[in-house]
mmCIF file with all atom_site columns, C-alpha atoms in Angstrom:
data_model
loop_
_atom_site.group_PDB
_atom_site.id
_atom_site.type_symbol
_atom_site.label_atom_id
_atom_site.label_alt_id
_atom_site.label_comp_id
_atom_site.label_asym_id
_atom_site.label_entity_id
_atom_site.label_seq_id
_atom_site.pdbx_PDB_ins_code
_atom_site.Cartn_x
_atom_site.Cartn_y
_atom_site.Cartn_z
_atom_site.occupancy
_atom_site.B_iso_or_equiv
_atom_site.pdbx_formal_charge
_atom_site.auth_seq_id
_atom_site.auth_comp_id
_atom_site.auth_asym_id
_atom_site.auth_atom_id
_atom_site.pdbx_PDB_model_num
ATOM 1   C CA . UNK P 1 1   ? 0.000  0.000  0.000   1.00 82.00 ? 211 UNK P CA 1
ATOM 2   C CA . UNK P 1 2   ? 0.914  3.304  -0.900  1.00 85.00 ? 212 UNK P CA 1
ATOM 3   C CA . UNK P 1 3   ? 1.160  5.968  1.498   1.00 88.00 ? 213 UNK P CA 1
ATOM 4   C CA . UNK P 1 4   ? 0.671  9.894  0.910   1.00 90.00 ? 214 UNK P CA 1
ATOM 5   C CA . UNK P 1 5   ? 3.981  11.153 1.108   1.00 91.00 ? 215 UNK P CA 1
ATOM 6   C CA . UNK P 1 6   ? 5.068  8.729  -1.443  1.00 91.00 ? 216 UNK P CA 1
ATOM 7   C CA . UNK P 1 7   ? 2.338  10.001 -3.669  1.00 93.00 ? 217 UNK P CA 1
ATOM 8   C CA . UNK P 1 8   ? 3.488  13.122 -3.168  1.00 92.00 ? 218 UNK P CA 1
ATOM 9   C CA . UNK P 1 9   ? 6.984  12.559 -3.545  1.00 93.00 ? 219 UNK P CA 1
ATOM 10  C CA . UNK P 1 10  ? 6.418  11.117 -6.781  1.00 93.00 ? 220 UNK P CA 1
ATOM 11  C CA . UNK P 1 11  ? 4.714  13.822 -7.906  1.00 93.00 ? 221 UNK P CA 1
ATOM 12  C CA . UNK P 1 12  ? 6.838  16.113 -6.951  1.00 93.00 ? 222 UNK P CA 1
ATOM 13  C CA . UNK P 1 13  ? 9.604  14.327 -9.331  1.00 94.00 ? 223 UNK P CA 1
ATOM 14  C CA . UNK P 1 14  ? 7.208  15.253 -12.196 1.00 95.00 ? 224 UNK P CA 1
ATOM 15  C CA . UNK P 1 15  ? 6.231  18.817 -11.199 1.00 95.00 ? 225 UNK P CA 1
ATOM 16  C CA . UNK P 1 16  ? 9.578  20.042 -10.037 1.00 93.00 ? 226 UNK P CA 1
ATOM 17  C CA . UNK P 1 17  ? 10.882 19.652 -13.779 1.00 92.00 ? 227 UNK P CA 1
ATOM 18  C CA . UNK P 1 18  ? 8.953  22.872 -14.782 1.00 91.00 ? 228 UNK P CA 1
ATOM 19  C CA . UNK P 1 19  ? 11.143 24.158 -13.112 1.00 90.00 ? 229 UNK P CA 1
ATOM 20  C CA . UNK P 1 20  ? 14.436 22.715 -11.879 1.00 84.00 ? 230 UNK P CA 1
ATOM 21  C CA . UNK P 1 21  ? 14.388 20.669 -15.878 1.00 85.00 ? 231 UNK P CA 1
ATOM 22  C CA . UNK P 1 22  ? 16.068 17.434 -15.339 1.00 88.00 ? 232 UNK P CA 1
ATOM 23  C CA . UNK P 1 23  ? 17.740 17.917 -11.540 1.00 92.00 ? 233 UNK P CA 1
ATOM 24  C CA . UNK P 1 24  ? 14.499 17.707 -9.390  1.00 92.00 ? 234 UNK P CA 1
ATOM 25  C CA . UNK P 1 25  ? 14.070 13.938 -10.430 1.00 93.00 ? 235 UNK P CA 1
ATOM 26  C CA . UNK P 1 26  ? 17.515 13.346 -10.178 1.00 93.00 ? 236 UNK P CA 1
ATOM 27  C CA . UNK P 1 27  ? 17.902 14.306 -6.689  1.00 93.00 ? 237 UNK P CA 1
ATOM 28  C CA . UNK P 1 28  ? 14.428 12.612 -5.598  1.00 93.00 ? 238 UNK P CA 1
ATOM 29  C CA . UNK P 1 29  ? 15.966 9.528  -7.358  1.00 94.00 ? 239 UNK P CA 1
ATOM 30  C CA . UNK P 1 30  ? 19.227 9.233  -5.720  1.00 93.00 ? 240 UNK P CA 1
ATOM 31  C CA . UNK P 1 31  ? 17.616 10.486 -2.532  1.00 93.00 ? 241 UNK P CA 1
ATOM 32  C CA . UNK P 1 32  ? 14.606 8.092  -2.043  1.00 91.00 ? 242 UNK P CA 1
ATOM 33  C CA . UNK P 1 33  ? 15.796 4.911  -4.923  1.00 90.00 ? 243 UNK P CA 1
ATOM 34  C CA . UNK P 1 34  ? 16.632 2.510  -2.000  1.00 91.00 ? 244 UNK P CA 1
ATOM 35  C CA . UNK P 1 35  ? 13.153 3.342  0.659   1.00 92.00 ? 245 UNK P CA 1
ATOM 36  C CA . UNK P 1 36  ? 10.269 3.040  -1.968  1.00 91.00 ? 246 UNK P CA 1
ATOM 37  C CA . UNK P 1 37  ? 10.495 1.461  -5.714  1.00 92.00 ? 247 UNK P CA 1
ATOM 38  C CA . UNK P 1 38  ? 7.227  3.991  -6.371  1.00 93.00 ? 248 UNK P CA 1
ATOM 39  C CA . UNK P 1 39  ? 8.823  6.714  -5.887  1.00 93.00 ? 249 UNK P CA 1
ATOM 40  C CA . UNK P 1 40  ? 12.400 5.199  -7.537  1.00 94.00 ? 250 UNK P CA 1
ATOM 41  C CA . UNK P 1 41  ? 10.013 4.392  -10.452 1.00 94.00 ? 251 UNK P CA 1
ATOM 42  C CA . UNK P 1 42  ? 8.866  7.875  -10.775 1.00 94.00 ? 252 UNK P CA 1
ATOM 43  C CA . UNK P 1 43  ? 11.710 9.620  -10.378 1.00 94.00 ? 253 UNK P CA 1
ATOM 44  C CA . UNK P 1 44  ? 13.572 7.673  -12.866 1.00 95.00 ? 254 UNK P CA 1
ATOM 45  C CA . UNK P 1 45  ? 11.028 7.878  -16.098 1.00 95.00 ? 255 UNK P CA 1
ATOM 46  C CA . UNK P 1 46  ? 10.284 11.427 -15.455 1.00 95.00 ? 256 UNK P CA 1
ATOM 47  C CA . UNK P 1 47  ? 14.722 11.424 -15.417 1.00 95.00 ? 257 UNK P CA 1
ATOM 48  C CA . UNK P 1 48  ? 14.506 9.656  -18.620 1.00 96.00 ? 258 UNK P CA 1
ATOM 49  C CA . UNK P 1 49  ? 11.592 11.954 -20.054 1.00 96.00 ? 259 UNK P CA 1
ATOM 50  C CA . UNK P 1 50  ? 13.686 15.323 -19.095 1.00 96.00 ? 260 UNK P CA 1
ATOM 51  C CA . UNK P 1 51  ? 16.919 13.650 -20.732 1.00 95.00 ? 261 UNK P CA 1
ATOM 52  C CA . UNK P 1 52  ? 14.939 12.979 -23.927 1.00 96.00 ? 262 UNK P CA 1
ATOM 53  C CA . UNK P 1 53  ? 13.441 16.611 -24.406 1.00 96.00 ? 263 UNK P CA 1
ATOM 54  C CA . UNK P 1 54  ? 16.967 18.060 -23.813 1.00 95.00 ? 264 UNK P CA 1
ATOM 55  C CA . UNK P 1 55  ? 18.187 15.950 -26.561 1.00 96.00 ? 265 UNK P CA 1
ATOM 56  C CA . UNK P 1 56  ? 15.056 16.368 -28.665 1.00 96.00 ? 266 UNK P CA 1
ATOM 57  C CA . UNK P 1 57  ? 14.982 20.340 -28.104 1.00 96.00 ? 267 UNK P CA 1
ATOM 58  C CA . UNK P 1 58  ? 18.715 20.574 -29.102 1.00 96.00 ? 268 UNK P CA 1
ATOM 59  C CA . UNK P 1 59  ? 17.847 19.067 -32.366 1.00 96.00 ? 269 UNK P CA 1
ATOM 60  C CA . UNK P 1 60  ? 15.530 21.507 -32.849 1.00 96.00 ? 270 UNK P CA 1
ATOM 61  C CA . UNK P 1 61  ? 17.732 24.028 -32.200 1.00 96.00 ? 271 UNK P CA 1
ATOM 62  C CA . UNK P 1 62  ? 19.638 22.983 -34.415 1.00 94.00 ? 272 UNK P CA 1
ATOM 63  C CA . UNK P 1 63  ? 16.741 22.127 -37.548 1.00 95.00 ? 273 UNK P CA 1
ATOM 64  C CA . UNK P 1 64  ? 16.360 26.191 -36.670 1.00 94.00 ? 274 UNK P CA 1
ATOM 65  C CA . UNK P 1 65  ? 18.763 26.921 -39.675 1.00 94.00 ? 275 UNK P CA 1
ATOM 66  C CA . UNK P 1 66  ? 16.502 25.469 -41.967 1.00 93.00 ? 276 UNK P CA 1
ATOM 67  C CA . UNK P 1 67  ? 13.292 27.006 -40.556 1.00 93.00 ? 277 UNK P CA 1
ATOM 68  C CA . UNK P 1 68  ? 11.845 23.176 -39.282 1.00 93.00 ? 278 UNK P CA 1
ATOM 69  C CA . UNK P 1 69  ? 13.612 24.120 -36.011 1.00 91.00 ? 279 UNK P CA 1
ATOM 70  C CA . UNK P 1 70  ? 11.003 26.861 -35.685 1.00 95.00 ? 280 UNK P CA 1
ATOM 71  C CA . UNK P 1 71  ? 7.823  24.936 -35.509 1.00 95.00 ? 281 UNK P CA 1
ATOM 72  C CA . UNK P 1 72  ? 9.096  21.972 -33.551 1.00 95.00 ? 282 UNK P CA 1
ATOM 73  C CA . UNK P 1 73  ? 10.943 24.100 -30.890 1.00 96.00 ? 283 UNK P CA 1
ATOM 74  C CA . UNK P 1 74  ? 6.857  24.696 -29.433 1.00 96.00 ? 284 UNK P CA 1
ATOM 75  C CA . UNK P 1 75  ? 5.892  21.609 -30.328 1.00 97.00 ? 285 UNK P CA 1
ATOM 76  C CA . UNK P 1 76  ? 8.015  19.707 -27.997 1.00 96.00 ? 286 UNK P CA 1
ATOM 77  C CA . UNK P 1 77  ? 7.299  22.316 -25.102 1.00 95.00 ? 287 UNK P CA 1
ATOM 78  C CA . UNK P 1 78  ? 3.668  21.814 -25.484 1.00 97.00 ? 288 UNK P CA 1
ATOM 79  C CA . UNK P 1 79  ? 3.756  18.435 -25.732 1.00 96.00 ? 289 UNK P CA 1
ATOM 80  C CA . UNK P 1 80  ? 6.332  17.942 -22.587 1.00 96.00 ? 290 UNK P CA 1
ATOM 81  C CA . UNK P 1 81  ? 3.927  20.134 -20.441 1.00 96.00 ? 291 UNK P CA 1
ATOM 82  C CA . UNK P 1 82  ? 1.434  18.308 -21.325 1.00 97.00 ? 292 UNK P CA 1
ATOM 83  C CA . UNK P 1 83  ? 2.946  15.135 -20.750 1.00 96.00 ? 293 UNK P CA 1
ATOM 84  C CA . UNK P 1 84  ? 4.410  16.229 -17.234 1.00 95.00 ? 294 UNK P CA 1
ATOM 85  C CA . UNK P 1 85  ? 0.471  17.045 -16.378 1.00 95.00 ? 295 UNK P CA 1
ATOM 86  C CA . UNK P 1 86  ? -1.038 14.014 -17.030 1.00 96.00 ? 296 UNK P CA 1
ATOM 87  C CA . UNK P 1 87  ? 2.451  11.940 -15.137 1.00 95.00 ? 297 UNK P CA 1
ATOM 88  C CA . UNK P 1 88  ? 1.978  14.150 -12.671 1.00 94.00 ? 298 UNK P CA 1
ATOM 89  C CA . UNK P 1 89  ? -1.746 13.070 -12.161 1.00 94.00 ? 299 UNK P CA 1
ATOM 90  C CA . UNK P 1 90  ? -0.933 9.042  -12.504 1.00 93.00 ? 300 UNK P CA 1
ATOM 91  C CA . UNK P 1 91  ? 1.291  9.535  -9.592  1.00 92.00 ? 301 UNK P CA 1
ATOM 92  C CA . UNK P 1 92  ? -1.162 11.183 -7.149  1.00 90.00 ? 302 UNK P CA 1
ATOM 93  C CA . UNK P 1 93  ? -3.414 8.027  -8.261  1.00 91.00 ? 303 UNK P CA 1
ATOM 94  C CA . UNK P 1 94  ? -0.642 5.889  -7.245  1.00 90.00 ? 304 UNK P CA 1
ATOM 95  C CA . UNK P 1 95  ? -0.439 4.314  -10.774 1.00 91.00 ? 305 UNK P CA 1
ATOM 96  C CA . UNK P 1 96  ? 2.587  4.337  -13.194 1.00 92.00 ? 306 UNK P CA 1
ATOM 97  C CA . UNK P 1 97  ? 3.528  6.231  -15.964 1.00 92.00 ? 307 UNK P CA 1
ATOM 98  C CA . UNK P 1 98  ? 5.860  5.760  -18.763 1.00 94.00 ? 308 UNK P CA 1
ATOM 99  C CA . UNK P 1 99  ? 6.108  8.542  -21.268 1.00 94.00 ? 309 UNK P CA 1
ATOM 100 C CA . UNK P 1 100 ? 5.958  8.035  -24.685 1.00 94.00 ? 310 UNK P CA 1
ATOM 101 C CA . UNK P 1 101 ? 9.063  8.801  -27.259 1.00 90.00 ? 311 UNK P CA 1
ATOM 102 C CA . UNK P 1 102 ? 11.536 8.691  -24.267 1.00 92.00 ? 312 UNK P CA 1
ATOM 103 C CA . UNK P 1 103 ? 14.996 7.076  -24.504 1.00 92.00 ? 313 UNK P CA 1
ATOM 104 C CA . UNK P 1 104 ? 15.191 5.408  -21.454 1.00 90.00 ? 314 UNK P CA 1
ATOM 105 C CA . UNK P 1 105 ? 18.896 5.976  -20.432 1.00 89.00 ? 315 UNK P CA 1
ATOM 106 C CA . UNK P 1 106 ? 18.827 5.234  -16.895 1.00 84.00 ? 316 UNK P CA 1
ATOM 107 C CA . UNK P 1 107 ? 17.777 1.986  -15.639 1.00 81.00 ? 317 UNK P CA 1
#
C-alpha cells in the first residue's frame, strides 16, 4: 500500500521539472531509490523523459537553420507540459507512468 507522502513525492519528481528541468528527479531519485520502488520508479522515467526533451529540443535548435527548427521548438514544449500534467496526475493516483518517445537511459 501506498502511502501519501510517497504520492506526493512522486509527484513532486514530475512537477519540479517545470522548473528545476532534469535535476528535481535526479535528486528525488538518488535520494529516495533505496526506501520506496514507487517513488524510484517515478523519479527515474520522469529522469529519462527530461533527458529525452533536452536531446530532442537541441535538435531543434539545431533544424532552426533550416526554418523546421522553428515549428518543432513549441511543439516539444507543449507536448512535454502536457505530458508532465497528465504523469503528474498518474502519480497522485498511485499508478505508473511511462512517457511516450523517451529514450530510457537510466535503468
Amino acid at each position: 500500500m501506498l502511502t501519501e507522502d510517497e504520492k506526493t513525492i512522486a509527484l513532486l519528481s514530475h512537477v519540479l521539472c517545470l522548473a528545476g528541468g532534469f535535476l528535481a528527479p535526479l535528486i528525488i531519485w538518488l535520494l529516495k531509490k533505496d526506501q520506496s520502488a514507487y517513488i524510484a520508479e517515478h523519479a527515474q522515467e520522469s529522469l529519462n523523459f527530461q533527458i529525452s526533451v533536452l536531446i530532442y529540443s537541441t535538435v531543434a535548435g539545431f533544424l532552426c537553420i533550416i526554418f523546421i527548427g522553428f515549428v518543432l521548438l513549441p511543439l516539444i514544449g507543449i507536448a512535454a507540459l502536457v505530458l508532465i500534467i497528465v504523469a503528474t496526475m498518474k502519480a497522485y493516483k498511485g499508478e505508473m507512468y511511462r512517457y511516450p518517445f523517451t529514450i530510457r537511459l537510466i535503468k
